Coordinates of C-alpha atoms in Angstrom, one line a residue:
M829 CA 81.9 67.5 94.6
T830 CA 85.1 66.3 92.9
R831 CA 85.5 64.2 89.9
N832 CA 88.4 62.8 87.9
A833 CA 87.6 65.6 85.5
K834 CA 85.9 69.0 85.9
H835 CA 83.1 69.8 88.4
V836 CA 79.6 69.5 86.9
P837 CA 76.3 70.6 88.4
V838 CA 73.7 67.9 89.2
F839 CA 70.7 69.6 87.6
S840 CA 70.4 70.4 83.9
S841 CA 68.4 73.6 83.1
L842 CA 67.2 74.5 79.6
N843 CA 65.0 77.5 78.6
V844 CA 63.2 76.2 75.6
G845 CA 62.4 79.6 74.5
N846 CA 66.0 80.2 73.5
T847 CA 66.7 77.8 70.7
S848 CA 70.3 79.0 70.3
Q849 CA 71.2 78.3 73.9
T850 CA 74.2 76.1 74.4
H851 CA 73.4 72.9 76.2
P852 CA 75.0 73.2 79.6
F853 CA 76.4 69.6 79.6
Q854 CA 77.5 69.0 76.1
H855 CA 81.2 69.2 77.2
T856 CA 81.1 67.7 80.7
A857 CA 82.8 64.6 81.9
T858 CA 79.6 63.2 83.4
I859 CA 78.5 61.9 80.0
D860 CA 80.9 61.0 77.2
M861 CA 79.0 63.2 74.6
T862 CA 81.9 62.9 72.1
R863 CA 81.5 59.2 71.7
R864 CA 78.1 59.2 70.1
T865 CA 78.5 55.9 68.3
P866 CA 78.4 52.9 70.6
S867 CA 81.8 51.1 70.8
N868 CA 80.2 47.8 69.8
V869 CA 78.6 49.1 66.6
E870 CA 80.4 49.2 63.3
T871 CA 79.6 52.2 61.1
G872 CA 80.0 52.8 57.4
S873 CA 77.5 50.3 56.1
S874 CA 74.7 51.7 53.9
S875 CA 72.4 48.9 55.2
G876 CA 72.7 50.1 58.8
P877 CA 74.9 49.2 61.8
S878 CA 76.2 45.7 62.3
I879 CA 76.5 44.3 65.7
R880 CA 79.8 42.8 66.6
I881 CA 79.7 39.3 68.0
G882 CA 80.2 39.3 71.7
S883 CA 78.2 42.5 72.6
S884 CA 77.6 42.3 76.3
I885 CA 76.5 44.4 79.2
P886 CA 79.3 45.9 81.3
P887 CA 79.7 44.6 84.8
R888 CA 79.2 48.2 86.1
A889 CA 77.9 51.5 84.7
T890 CA 80.7 54.1 84.7
P891 CA 81.0 57.7 83.4
D892 CA 82.7 56.3 80.2
N893 CA 80.6 53.3 79.2
A894 CA 77.0 54.5 78.8
S895 CA 77.1 53.8 75.0
S896 CA 77.9 50.1 75.7
Y897 CA 74.4 49.5 76.9
A898 CA 72.7 50.6 73.6
I899 CA 73.0 47.3 71.7
P900 CA 72.1 45.0 74.6
F901 CA 69.0 47.2 75.2
M902 CA 68.0 47.2 71.5
N903 CA 68.4 43.4 71.4
F904 CA 66.1 43.1 74.4
L905 CA 63.4 45.2 72.8
T906 CA 63.6 43.4 69.5
E907 CA 63.7 39.9 70.9
N908 CA 61.0 40.4 73.6
P909 CA 57.9 42.0 72.0
T910 CA 55.3 41.1 74.7
V911 CA 55.3 41.6 78.4
F912 CA 55.6 37.8 78.9
H913 CA 58.7 37.7 76.8
A914 CA 60.2 40.7 78.6
V915 CA 59.7 39.2 82.1
S916 CA 61.0 35.8 81.0
S917 CA 64.1 37.5 79.5
L918 CA 64.8 39.5 82.6
A919 CA 64.3 36.4 84.7
S920 CA 67.0 34.7 82.7
D921 CA 69.3 37.7 83.3
L922 CA 68.7 37.4 87.0
E923 CA 69.3 33.6 87.1
N924 CA 72.5 34.1 85.1
A925 CA 73.6 36.6 87.8
G926 CA 73.0 34.1 90.6
F927 CA 69.5 35.1 91.7
K928 CA 67.3 32.4 93.0
K929 CA 63.7 32.2 91.8
I930 CA 61.1 31.8 94.6
D931 CA 57.4 31.2 94.4
E932 CA 54.6 33.1 96.2
R933 CA 52.9 29.7 96.9
D934 CA 55.9 28.4 98.9
D935 CA 57.5 29.3 102.2
W936 CA 60.5 31.6 101.8
N937 CA 63.8 30.5 103.2
L938 CA 65.8 33.7 102.9
K939 CA 69.3 34.5 104.0
E940 CA 71.4 37.6 104.6
G941 CA 73.4 38.2 101.4
G942 CA 71.0 36.3 99.3
K943 CA 69.7 37.3 95.8
Y944 CA 66.1 36.4 94.9
F945 CA 63.2 37.2 92.5
V946 CA 59.5 36.3 92.4
E947 CA 57.1 36.6 89.5
R948 CA 53.3 37.0 89.4
N949 CA 51.3 36.0 86.4
G950 CA 54.4 35.8 84.2
S951 CA 54.0 39.5 83.6
S952 CA 55.3 41.2 86.8
M953 CA 58.3 40.5 88.9
I954 CA 60.1 41.7 92.0
A955 CA 63.8 41.1 92.4
F956 CA 65.8 41.8 95.6
T957 CA 69.1 41.4 97.3
V958 CA 69.5 41.2 101.1
G959 CA 72.5 43.1 102.5
E960 CA 74.8 40.9 104.5
E961 CA 74.2 43.0 107.6
W962 CA 70.6 43.9 106.8
E963 CA 68.0 43.2 109.5
P964 CA 64.2 43.6 109.5
G965 CA 63.4 47.2 110.3
M966 CA 66.3 48.6 108.3
G967 CA 65.6 50.4 105.1
A968 CA 65.2 49.4 101.5
C969 CA 66.0 51.2 98.3
V970 CA 63.3 50.3 95.8
V971 CA 63.2 51.1 92.0
A972 CA 59.8 50.4 90.6
G973 CA 58.3 50.8 87.1
H974 CA 56.0 49.1 84.6
V975 CA 57.0 46.6 82.0
D976 CA 53.8 46.6 80.0
A977 CA 53.4 48.7 76.8
L978 CA 50.6 49.9 74.6
S979 CA 49.5 47.0 72.4
V980 CA 46.7 45.4 70.4
K981 CA 45.3 42.2 71.8
L982 CA 43.4 39.4 70.2
K983 CA 39.8 39.1 71.2
P984 CA 38.7 35.8 72.9
I985 CA 37.1 34.7 69.7
P986 CA 38.9 36.6 66.9
K987 CA 37.3 34.9 64.0
L988 CA 35.7 37.3 61.6
E989 CA 33.7 37.0 58.4
T990 CA 35.7 37.2 55.3
K991 CA 35.1 40.6 53.6
A992 CA 35.8 41.3 49.9
G993 CA 38.3 38.4 49.9
Y994 CA 40.2 39.5 53.0
V995 CA 40.7 37.4 56.1
Q996 CA 40.6 39.7 59.1
L997 CA 41.4 39.3 62.8
G998 CA 39.3 40.5 65.7
V999 CA 41.4 42.6 68.0
A1000 CA 41.0 45.2 70.8
P1001 CA 43.3 48.0 71.9
Y1002 CA 45.2 47.7 75.1
A1003 CA 45.4 51.2 76.6
G1004 CA 46.1 53.5 73.7
G1005 CA 47.1 50.8 71.2
L1006 CA 45.6 50.8 67.8
N1007 CA 46.0 54.5 67.4
T1008 CA 46.9 55.9 64.0
T1009 CA 50.6 55.2 64.4
W1010 CA 49.7 51.5 64.1
W1011 CA 48.3 51.9 60.6
D1012 CA 50.3 50.5 57.7
R1013 CA 52.8 48.8 60.0
D1014 CA 54.2 45.3 59.7
L1015 CA 52.7 43.5 62.7
G1016 CA 53.7 40.1 64.1
I1017 CA 51.8 38.0 66.7
G1018 CA 53.1 36.8 70.0
G1019 CA 52.2 36.0 73.6
R1020 CA 51.7 33.0 75.8
V1021 CA 50.0 29.7 75.1
L1022 CA 48.6 27.3 77.7
V1023 CA 49.3 23.7 76.6
R1024 CA 48.3 20.4 78.2
N1025 CA 50.9 17.6 77.9
S1026 CA 50.3 13.9 77.7
S1027 CA 50.3 13.5 81.5
G1028 CA 47.6 16.2 81.9
K1029 CA 49.8 18.9 83.2
I1030 CA 49.2 22.4 81.9
S1031 CA 52.3 24.5 81.1
T1032 CA 52.9 27.9 79.6
K1033 CA 54.8 28.4 76.4
L1034 CA 55.9 31.7 74.9
V1035 CA 55.3 32.1 71.2
K1036 CA 56.6 34.8 68.8
L1037 CA 55.7 34.9 65.1
D1038 CA 58.0 37.8 64.3
Y1039 CA 57.4 38.1 60.6
P1040 CA 54.8 40.5 59.2
I1041 CA 51.4 38.8 59.5
A1042 CA 48.9 41.5 60.1
R1043 CA 48.4 45.0 58.8
V1044 CA 45.8 47.8 59.4
P1045 CA 45.5 49.4 56.0
T1046 CA 44.8 53.1 55.6
L1047 CA 42.3 54.5 53.1
A1048 CA 44.1 56.5 50.4
P1049 CA 43.7 60.3 50.7
H1050 CA 42.1 60.3 47.2
F1051 CA 38.8 59.2 48.8
G1052 CA 38.5 62.6 50.4
A1053 CA 36.4 63.0 53.6
A1054 CA 36.2 59.2 54.2
A1055 CA 40.0 59.1 54.5
Q1056 CA 40.2 61.9 57.0
G1057 CA 38.4 60.3 60.0
P1058 CA 37.5 60.1 62.7
F1059 CA 37.7 56.4 62.4
N1060 CA 35.8 53.7 64.2
P1061 CA 38.2 51.3 65.9
E1062 CA 35.8 48.4 65.8
T1063 CA 35.0 48.5 62.1
Q1064 CA 37.6 50.6 60.3
M1065 CA 40.8 49.6 62.1
V1066 CA 40.6 45.8 61.7
P1067 CA 43.8 44.0 60.7
I1068 CA 44.0 42.0 57.5
I1069 CA 45.9 38.7 57.9
G1070 CA 45.3 36.9 54.6
L1071 CA 43.3 36.4 51.4
D1072 CA 40.4 34.1 50.8
D1073 CA 38.7 34.6 47.4
S1074 CA 36.1 31.9 48.0
G1075 CA 33.7 34.5 49.5
S1076 CA 32.4 34.8 53.1
K1077 CA 32.7 31.6 55.1
Y1078 CA 29.7 32.5 57.2
D1079 CA 27.2 33.5 54.6
N1080 CA 24.8 30.8 55.9
E1081 CA 24.5 28.2 58.5
T1082 CA 25.2 25.4 56.0
D1083 CA 28.6 26.8 55.1
A1084 CA 29.5 27.3 58.7
G1085 CA 28.5 23.7 59.5
N1086 CA 30.8 22.3 56.8
L1087 CA 33.9 23.9 58.3
S1088 CA 36.5 21.5 59.7
V1089 CA 36.9 21.9 63.4
L1090 CA 40.4 22.0 64.7
G1091 CA 40.9 20.1 67.9
G1092 CA 37.4 18.7 67.8
E1093 CA 34.0 20.2 68.9
G1094 CA 34.3 22.4 71.9
A1095 CA 38.1 22.7 71.8
F1096 CA 39.6 26.1 72.2
A1097 CA 41.3 25.8 68.9
S1098 CA 38.0 25.5 67.2
T1099 CA 37.1 29.1 68.2
Q1100 CA 40.2 30.5 66.7
P1101 CA 41.2 31.3 63.1
E1102 CA 42.3 28.0 61.6
R1103 CA 45.5 29.3 59.8
L1104 CA 46.6 31.1 63.0
V1105 CA 46.1 27.9 65.1
K1106 CA 48.3 26.0 62.6
A1107 CA 51.0 28.7 62.6
I1108 CA 51.1 28.8 66.4
A1109 CA 51.1 25.0 66.6
R1110 CA 53.9 24.7 64.0
E1111 CA 56.0 27.3 65.9
L1112 CA 55.6 25.4 69.2
D1113 CA 55.9 22.0 67.7
I1114 CA 52.3 21.0 68.7
S1115 CA 50.7 18.2 66.8
D1116 CA 47.5 17.9 68.8
Y1117 CA 45.5 21.1 68.4
S1118 CA 43.2 20.0 71.3
S1119 CA 46.1 20.3 73.7
I1120 CA 46.0 24.1 73.3
I1121 CA 43.9 25.1 76.3
N1122 CA 44.0 28.9 75.8
W1123 CA 46.2 31.8 74.9
E1124 CA 46.9 35.5 75.3
L1125 CA 48.2 36.9 72.0
E1126 CA 48.8 40.4 70.8
L1127 CA 50.1 42.2 67.7
F1128 CA 53.5 43.9 67.7
D1129 CA 55.6 46.0 65.4
T1130 CA 58.2 43.6 63.8
Q1131 CA 60.6 46.4 62.8
P1132 CA 63.8 45.9 65.0
A1133 CA 65.1 48.5 67.3
Q1134 CA 67.7 50.5 65.3
L1135 CA 70.4 53.1 65.8
G1136 CA 69.7 56.4 64.0
G1137 CA 71.0 59.9 63.4
L1138 CA 74.0 61.0 61.4
D1139 CA 76.3 59.7 64.2
K1140 CA 73.9 57.0 65.4
E1141 CA 73.1 59.0 68.5
F1142 CA 69.5 57.9 68.5
I1143 CA 67.7 54.7 69.2
F1144 CA 64.5 54.2 67.2
A1145 CA 62.3 51.4 68.6
G1146 CA 58.9 50.2 69.6
R1147 CA 57.8 49.4 73.2
V1148 CA 60.2 51.9 74.8
D1149 CA 57.5 52.9 77.3
D1150 CA 58.4 51.5 79.7
K1151 CA 60.8 48.7 79.0
L1152 CA 63.5 51.3 79.0
C1153 CA 63.5 52.1 82.7
S1154 CA 62.5 48.5 83.6
W1155 CA 65.5 47.1 81.8
A1156 CA 67.8 49.7 83.2
A1157 CA 66.6 49.1 86.7
L1158 CA 67.1 45.3 86.5
Q1159 CA 70.6 45.7 85.0
A1160 CA 71.4 48.2 87.8
L1161 CA 70.3 45.7 90.5
I1162 CA 72.5 43.0 88.9
S1163 CA 75.5 45.4 88.8
S1164 CA 75.0 46.6 92.3
S1165 CA 74.6 43.1 93.7
S1166 CA 77.7 41.9 91.9
S1167 CA 80.0 44.8 92.9
T1168 CA 82.8 44.5 95.4
P1169 CA 81.9 46.8 98.4
S1170 CA 84.4 49.5 99.0
S1171 CA 84.7 52.4 101.5
S1172 CA 86.1 54.4 98.6
S1173 CA 83.9 56.9 96.8
T1174 CA 85.6 56.5 93.5
E1175 CA 83.6 56.4 90.2
N1176 CA 84.4 52.7 89.6
H1177 CA 83.6 51.1 93.0
A1178 CA 80.4 50.8 95.0
P1179 CA 80.4 51.9 98.6
S1180 CA 79.6 49.4 101.3
S1181 CA 75.9 48.9 101.3
T1182 CA 75.6 45.8 103.4
K1183 CA 72.7 47.2 105.5
T1184 CA 70.4 47.8 102.5
L1185 CA 67.6 45.7 101.1
K1186 CA 67.8 46.5 97.4
V1187 CA 64.6 45.9 95.4
V1188 CA 63.4 46.3 91.8
G1189 CA 59.7 45.9 91.1
L1190 CA 58.4 45.7 87.6
F1191 CA 54.6 45.7 87.2
D1192 CA 52.1 45.0 84.5
N1193 CA 48.9 46.9 83.6
E1194 CA 50.2 50.4 84.4
E1195 CA 48.9 51.6 81.1
I1196 CA 45.3 50.7 82.1
G1197 CA 45.4 51.8 85.7
S1198 CA 47.4 49.0 87.5
L1199 CA 44.2 47.6 89.1
L1200 CA 44.8 43.9 88.4
R1201 CA 46.6 41.5 90.7
Q1202 CA 49.9 41.9 88.8
G1203 CA 49.6 45.7 88.8
A1204 CA 51.2 48.2 91.1
R1205 CA 47.9 48.8 93.0
S1206 CA 47.9 45.2 94.1
N1207 CA 49.4 43.7 97.2
F1208 CA 52.5 42.4 95.3
L1209 CA 55.1 44.9 96.6
P1210 CA 53.8 45.4 100.1
E1211 CA 53.3 41.7 100.7
T1212 CA 56.8 40.9 99.2
I1213 CA 58.5 43.3 101.6
S1214 CA 56.3 41.9 104.5
R1215 CA 57.4 38.4 103.7
I1216 CA 61.0 39.4 103.5
T1217 CA 60.9 40.9 106.9
E1218 CA 59.0 38.0 108.3
A1219 CA 61.4 35.4 106.9
L1220 CA 64.4 37.2 108.2
S1221 CA 62.9 38.2 111.6
Q1222 CA 63.4 34.7 112.9
S1223 CA 67.2 35.3 112.9
S1224 CA 66.9 38.9 114.0
S1225 CA 67.8 40.1 117.5
S1226 CA 64.8 42.4 117.6
S1227 CA 62.0 41.6 119.9
S1228 CA 59.5 43.5 117.8
S1229 CA 56.7 41.7 115.9
P1230 CA 57.1 41.0 112.2
S1231 CA 54.4 43.6 111.4
S1232 CA 56.2 46.2 113.4
L1233 CA 59.5 45.4 111.7
T1234 CA 57.8 45.7 108.3
A1235 CA 56.4 49.1 109.3
R1236 CA 59.8 50.3 110.3
T1237 CA 61.4 48.9 107.1
L1238 CA 58.9 50.9 105.0
A1239 CA 59.5 54.1 107.0
N1240 CA 63.2 53.8 106.5
S1241 CA 62.9 53.1 102.8
F1242 CA 63.1 55.1 99.6
L1243 CA 61.2 54.5 96.3
I1244 CA 62.2 55.6 92.9
S1245 CA 59.2 55.4 90.5
S1246 CA 61.0 55.0 87.2
D1247 CA 58.8 55.8 84.2
V1248 CA 59.7 57.4 80.9
I1249 CA 59.1 61.1 80.6
H1250 CA 58.6 63.5 77.7
A1251 CA 61.8 64.7 76.0
V1252 CA 61.8 68.2 74.5
N1253 CA 60.5 68.1 70.9
P1254 CA 62.1 70.8 68.7
N1255 CA 59.0 71.2 66.6
F1256 CA 56.7 71.9 69.5
L1257 CA 58.8 74.0 71.9
S1258 CA 55.8 76.0 73.0
A1259 CA 54.2 72.9 74.4
Y1260 CA 57.0 72.7 77.1
L1261 CA 57.5 74.6 80.3
P1262 CA 60.7 76.7 80.2
N1263 CA 63.5 75.1 82.3
H1264 CA 61.5 71.9 82.5
A1265 CA 62.3 70.3 79.1
P1266 CA 64.5 67.2 79.3
R1267 CA 67.0 66.4 76.6
L1268 CA 68.1 63.0 75.2
N1269 CA 71.5 61.6 76.1
T1270 CA 71.8 63.8 79.2
G1271 CA 70.3 61.9 82.1
V1272 CA 67.3 60.8 84.1
A1273 CA 64.6 63.5 84.6
I1274 CA 62.8 64.1 87.9
S1275 CA 59.1 64.4 87.2
A1276 CA 57.1 66.9 89.3
D1277 CA 53.4 67.6 89.5
P1278 CA 51.6 69.8 92.1
N1279 CA 48.4 67.7 91.9
G1280 CA 49.7 64.4 93.0
H1281 CA 50.1 62.7 89.6
M1282 CA 53.7 62.3 90.6
T1283 CA 55.1 61.4 94.0
T1284 CA 58.0 63.9 93.9
D1285 CA 58.5 66.3 96.8
A1286 CA 61.3 68.3 98.3
V1287 CA 62.7 65.6 100.5
S1288 CA 62.7 62.9 97.8
T1289 CA 64.3 65.4 95.4
A1290 CA 67.0 66.2 97.9
I1291 CA 67.7 62.5 98.5
L1292 CA 68.1 61.7 94.8
T1293 CA 70.2 64.8 94.2
Q1294 CA 72.6 63.6 96.8
I1295 CA 72.7 60.2 95.2
A1296 CA 73.3 61.7 91.8
E1297 CA 76.3 63.7 93.2
K1298 CA 77.7 60.5 94.7
C1299 CA 77.5 58.5 91.5
G1300 CA 78.3 61.3 89.0
S1301 CA 74.9 61.4 87.3
V1302 CA 73.2 64.4 85.8
L1303 CA 69.5 65.0 86.7
Q1304 CA 67.0 66.9 84.7
I1305 CA 63.6 68.2 85.6
F1306 CA 60.2 68.0 84.0
Q1307 CA 56.8 69.4 84.8
I1308 CA 53.8 69.7 82.5
R1309 CA 52.4 73.2 81.6
N1310 CA 49.3 74.4 83.5
D1311 CA 47.3 74.2 80.3
S1312 CA 48.2 70.5 79.6
R1313 CA 47.2 67.2 81.1
S1314 CA 49.6 65.3 83.2
G1315 CA 50.0 61.5 82.9
G1316 CA 50.5 59.2 85.8
T1317 CA 52.9 56.6 87.1
V1318 CA 53.1 53.8 89.7
G1319 CA 54.7 56.2 92.1
P1320 CA 51.7 57.7 93.9
M1321 CA 49.9 54.3 94.3
L1322 CA 53.0 52.6 95.7
S1323 CA 54.1 55.4 98.0
S1324 CA 50.6 55.7 99.4
A1325 CA 50.3 51.9 99.9
T1326 CA 53.7 51.6 101.6
G1327 CA 54.4 55.0 103.2
M1328 CA 57.9 55.1 101.7
R1329 CA 59.5 58.4 100.8
A1330 CA 59.3 58.5 97.0
I1331 CA 60.2 60.3 93.8
D1332 CA 59.2 60.0 90.2
A1333 CA 62.3 60.0 87.9
G1334 CA 62.7 58.4 84.5
L1335 CA 64.4 58.7 81.2
P1336 CA 63.2 61.0 78.5
Q1337 CA 61.8 59.8 75.1
L1338 CA 60.2 61.4 72.1
S1339 CA 56.8 60.2 70.6
M1340 CA 55.4 58.7 73.8
H1341 CA 52.6 56.2 73.0
S1342 CA 53.5 56.0 69.3
I1343 CA 54.2 52.6 67.9
R1344 CA 57.8 53.8 67.4
A1345 CA 59.7 56.1 69.8
T1346 CA 63.0 57.8 70.0
I1347 CA 65.6 57.9 72.8
G1348 CA 69.3 58.7 72.9
N1349 CA 71.9 55.9 72.4
L1350 CA 73.4 56.8 75.8
D1351 CA 70.1 56.8 77.7
P1352 CA 69.9 53.1 78.7
G1353 CA 73.4 53.3 80.2
L1354 CA 72.6 56.6 81.9
G1355 CA 69.6 55.0 83.5
V1356 CA 71.6 52.0 84.7
R1357 CA 74.1 54.4 86.2
L1358 CA 71.7 56.4 88.3
F1359 CA 69.6 53.4 89.4
Q1360 CA 72.9 51.6 90.3
G1361 CA 74.0 54.6 92.2
A1362 CA 70.7 54.8 94.1
L1363 CA 71.0 51.1 95.2
D1364 CA 74.7 51.6 96.1
W1365 CA 74.5 55.0 97.9
F1366 CA 71.1 55.2 99.5
E1367 CA 72.3 53.7 102.8
E1368 CA 75.0 56.4 103.1
V1369 CA 72.8 59.3 101.9
D1370 CA 69.9 58.4 104.1
R1371 CA 72.1 59.0 107.2
Q1372 CA 72.0 62.7 106.3
F1373 CA 68.2 62.7 106.6
R1374 CA 67.8 61.1 110.0
E1375 CA 66.9 63.5 112.8
T1376 CA 69.0 61.7 115.4

């Protein structure tokens, strides 16, 4: 393997037992480790980094521009606190890049060379580009992940009795949300609202109250055992959202009957906290409360994503798991679809990949098992690929049936299940397996598990290794210790449902499932680079793995 600079190995290896060991890639050309401050961030301000106007995503990820993705990714995290906002934002990115939105309810009129995306429930999406010479039966390169994150959702009727003068909000944890890292945080409220207009049509509006509204207060340690837990999430982790010194509003039926009813008797708004309804309506410019049909709202940390570290080599942010790999995968698809094909294998040009179906699938509900219709266990990805092959089989020269062509496409395809993985924590080195401890600002980590929690095997590892060599990326490796519990990803469920060769590989982060996590400032760009390389190079690499 040759580079414009020195030769670098594909795999990173670190024995965590030797804390003085020099990092094997800290001086390589694969990653610009000397430029730790993003080029579009000004330093020297005591109030934090200022973003220069005009920060934008590069047209392609290269060995030298990984830091340029930090600010765009941070903006994405800060501006899109819910899964609905995230999918809407990514859809806008796709449309700006020339992708056409299609609907599951309609017939699909697809063309070779076309760029498309489809959403389900406003919280999952699949985007794809059809190679100009791709035919049904040929392979696809798929990067899949989840775009949901741990959160705290409002209950269907979140009105609660006023206690000791505090107005509180009825909420429930989504996955591991409402853990102790959510205590004493400034929490906003956002999500989607269903609104009926004057003609009777119901539409969805996204809302974001991104100022501190709610807070889960801790009990001071001075109270002794009561402050030490364990804590009841139903009664002791209830957010406060305001003050009402008039006493309980529901002390008796007479008081309850005297309450004003927003939207009229039986209206959805009448079941919700009055001040919250008014705040949402004001934000969405709604004057008739009865037009609010329903909503799905959640709490989120209002603190923006920020650069950290002495040289701003970290990103501190909420909702990293797994908007990090999701965002990187979408940007990679956009870059790969916009690149000028080239027979050259230089760092700055994509190879010709006109016979590849390039797919990115981002799913909801991974954190709770992926069992819903917008989750990875649903028929969303298999049916989308089936409909692509069926739509394009009409112009295909093959005499095979559409179902047979779909089966061939899946057999010829490759799936990267991209989910964040645990970065090595210097305070808990003994929790990591030696030589399996990924570092920040180094590259994507392959995740292995002998018990099927990950979909990685020798074949898929060899394929991704060849891709990494082609695109100049560094791969790391992670496996959990035998005395620890492994998490799961969308990889096993998608690979078993489709039969595609598959691997689990994602970017490392510290503090997984905390309300605030840490990644490297280069990591978003490094993810874009590898996923872009997979979409660019799979067609060529796969030829090495065909028996004939």
